[in-house]
Tab-separated table of C-alpha atoms in Angstrom:
chain	number	residue	atom	x	y	z
A	1	MET	CA	-9.674	-22.314	56.622
A	2	MET	CA	-6.709	-22.100	54.437
A	3	LYS	CA	-8.726	-23.275	51.487
A	4	ASN	CA	-11.584	-20.649	52.075
A	5	ALA	CA	-8.760	-17.658	52.150
A	6	TYR	CA	-7.230	-19.437	48.660
A	7	GLN	CA	-10.292	-19.438	46.967
A	8	PHE	CA	-11.365	-15.908	48.575
A	9	SER	CA	-7.865	-14.324	47.322
A	10	LEU	CA	-8.471	-16.011	43.947
A	11	LEU	CA	-12.107	-14.449	43.621
A	12	ILE	CA	-10.512	-11.225	44.499
A	13	VAL	CA	-7.846	-11.244	41.605
A	14	ALA	CA	-10.625	-12.517	39.505
A	15	ALA	CA	-12.805	-9.613	40.120
A	16	THR	CA	-9.748	-6.978	40.058
A	17	LEU	CA	-9.092	-8.584	36.487
A	18	LEU	CA	-12.337	-8.375	35.340
A	19	PHE	CA	-13.761	-4.747	36.431
A	20	GLY	CA	-9.849	-3.320	35.718
A	21	CYS	CA	-10.130	-4.223	31.970
A	22	LYS	CA	-11.652	-1.632	29.915
A	23	SER	CA	-13.133	-3.568	27.235
A	24	PHE	CA	-14.895	-5.499	29.460
A	25	GLU	CA	-18.462	-4.141	29.607
A	26	MET	CA	-21.447	-5.636	31.801
A	27	PRO	CA	-24.438	-6.278	29.761
A	28	ASN	CA	-27.603	-4.036	30.705
A	29	VAL	CA	-30.681	-6.461	31.020
A	30	PHE	CA	-32.782	-3.496	31.216
A	31	ASP	CA	-31.355	-1.729	27.699
A	32	LYS	CA	-34.634	-2.238	25.342
A	33	GLY	CA	-32.454	-0.780	22.281
A	34	THR	CA	-30.422	-3.336	20.084
A	35	LYS	CA	-26.285	-2.400	20.300
A	36	GLU	CA	-26.046	-5.075	17.100
A	37	THR	CA	-23.242	-4.160	14.619
A	38	PRO	CA	-24.290	-5.128	10.802
A	39	ARG	CA	-23.023	-8.013	9.846
A	40	TYR	CA	-21.631	-5.754	7.099
A	41	GLY	CA	-20.144	-3.258	9.148
A	42	LYS	CA	-21.809	0.212	10.422
A	43	ASP	CA	-20.784	2.057	7.738
A	44	ALA	CA	-22.203	-0.920	4.596
A	45	ILE	CA	-25.687	-0.441	3.468
A	46	TYR	CA	-27.701	-3.678	3.988
A	47	TYR	CA	-29.579	-4.892	1.493
A	48	GLN	CA	-32.555	-7.264	1.479
A	49	CYS	CA	-33.109	-8.860	-1.748
A	50	GLU	CA	-35.867	-11.524	-3.166
A	51	ASN	CA	-35.576	-14.819	-2.236
A	52	TYR	CA	-34.072	-14.135	1.440
A	53	GLN	CA	-30.961	-13.311	-0.014
A	54	SER	CA	-28.751	-10.166	0.861
A	55	PHE	CA	-25.850	-8.002	0.080
A	56	GLY	CA	-23.855	-5.192	2.056
A	57	LEU	CA	-22.904	-2.175	-0.610
A	58	LYS	CA	-20.042	0.199	0.739
A	59	PHE	CA	-19.092	3.529	-1.205
A	60	SER	CA	-15.934	5.155	-1.493
A	61	LYS	CA	-15.815	9.055	-0.650
A	62	ASP	CA	-16.448	10.237	-4.370
A	63	GLU	CA	-18.804	7.228	-4.917
A	64	GLU	CA	-16.807	6.248	-7.906
A	65	GLU	CA	-16.117	2.485	-6.247
A	66	ALA	CA	-18.767	0.389	-4.845
A	67	TRP	CA	-17.626	-2.690	-2.765
A	68	VAL	CA	-20.293	-5.346	-2.704
A	69	MET	CA	-19.952	-7.814	0.227
A	70	LEU	CA	-21.557	-11.289	-0.245
A	71	PRO	CA	-21.026	-13.765	2.353
A	72	ASP	CA	-18.126	-15.211	1.045
A	73	HIS	CA	-15.869	-12.765	-0.453
A	74	GLU	CA	-16.004	-9.067	-1.338
A	75	ILE	CA	-15.619	-7.286	-5.096
A	76	ASN	CA	-14.983	-3.701	-5.938
A	77	LEU	CA	-17.041	-2.302	-8.586
A	78	LEU	CA	-16.400	0.846	-10.652
A	79	ARG	CA	-18.689	3.043	-11.412
A	80	ASP	CA	-19.786	3.247	-15.289
A	81	ALA	CA	-18.634	6.432	-16.679
A	82	LYS	CA	-22.031	7.039	-18.485
A	83	ASP	CA	-24.384	5.661	-16.400
A	84	LYS	CA	-23.973	6.877	-12.877
A	85	GLN	CA	-26.608	4.211	-11.444
A	86	LEU	CA	-24.282	1.429	-12.828
A	87	TYR	CA	-21.442	-0.210	-11.077
A	88	HIS	CA	-19.425	-3.228	-12.860
A	89	TYR	CA	-16.416	-5.272	-12.779
A	90	GLY	CA	-15.943	-8.371	-15.328
A	91	THR	CA	-19.328	-10.004	-15.540
A	92	MET	CA	-20.539	-8.406	-12.485
A	93	ASP	CA	-23.329	-5.357	-12.778
A	94	LEU	CA	-24.762	-3.657	-9.692
A	95	ARG	CA	-27.688	-1.482	-10.834
A	96	LEU	CA	-28.735	0.940	-8.505
A	97	ASN	CA	-32.853	1.458	-8.607
A	98	GLY	CA	-34.216	2.280	-4.955
A	99	ASP	CA	-36.145	-0.880	-4.040
A	100	GLN	CA	-35.639	-2.533	-7.312
A	101	THR	CA	-31.918	-2.705	-7.141
A	102	THR	CA	-30.181	-5.716	-8.729
A	103	LEU	CA	-26.871	-7.430	-8.673
A	104	ASP	CA	-25.834	-9.689	-11.477
A	105	ASP	CA	-23.095	-11.754	-11.901
A	106	SER	CA	-23.920	-13.671	-15.536
A	107	ASP	CA	-22.504	-16.917	-14.077
A	108	HIS	CA	-24.487	-17.680	-11.232
A	109	LEU	CA	-25.702	-14.600	-9.217
A	110	HIS	CA	-28.899	-13.073	-10.068
A	111	LEU	CA	-30.266	-10.622	-7.165
A	112	LYS	CA	-33.227	-8.465	-7.702
A	113	GLY	CA	-35.708	-6.722	-5.739
A	114	CYS	CA	-33.032	-5.422	-3.187
A	115	LYS	CA	-33.518	-2.909	-1.174
A	116	PRO	CA	-31.827	-0.642	1.514
A	117	PRO	CA	-33.390	-0.380	4.994
A	118	ALA	CA	-36.317	2.191	5.007
A	119	ALA	CA	-35.343	5.245	6.356
A	120	LYS	CA	-35.983	6.161	10.060
């Protein structure tokens, strides 16, 4: 009898902690929509390129800077003064061109045919 009372009170304490926590959310198994946050954050634009490569892209408010997010690091590129579709830093160039956007680092990274998700 004492063992059952102890287990029951432990269950009540655990339930109170779980349901009292505001960050805990019970999953809705009937929800058909997705709540998945994109890998690069919800403010970033996800570009899918040829050869199954991808990157994330986030702009500053004035669009003078672009943050390129690669799986292992991020790079801050600055907008070219003459060509507003070109961002660069060092050897890395980002050329915005709709579904043919390119990201090129003359050393080893050559992403082409990159496109943002289709507008819904």
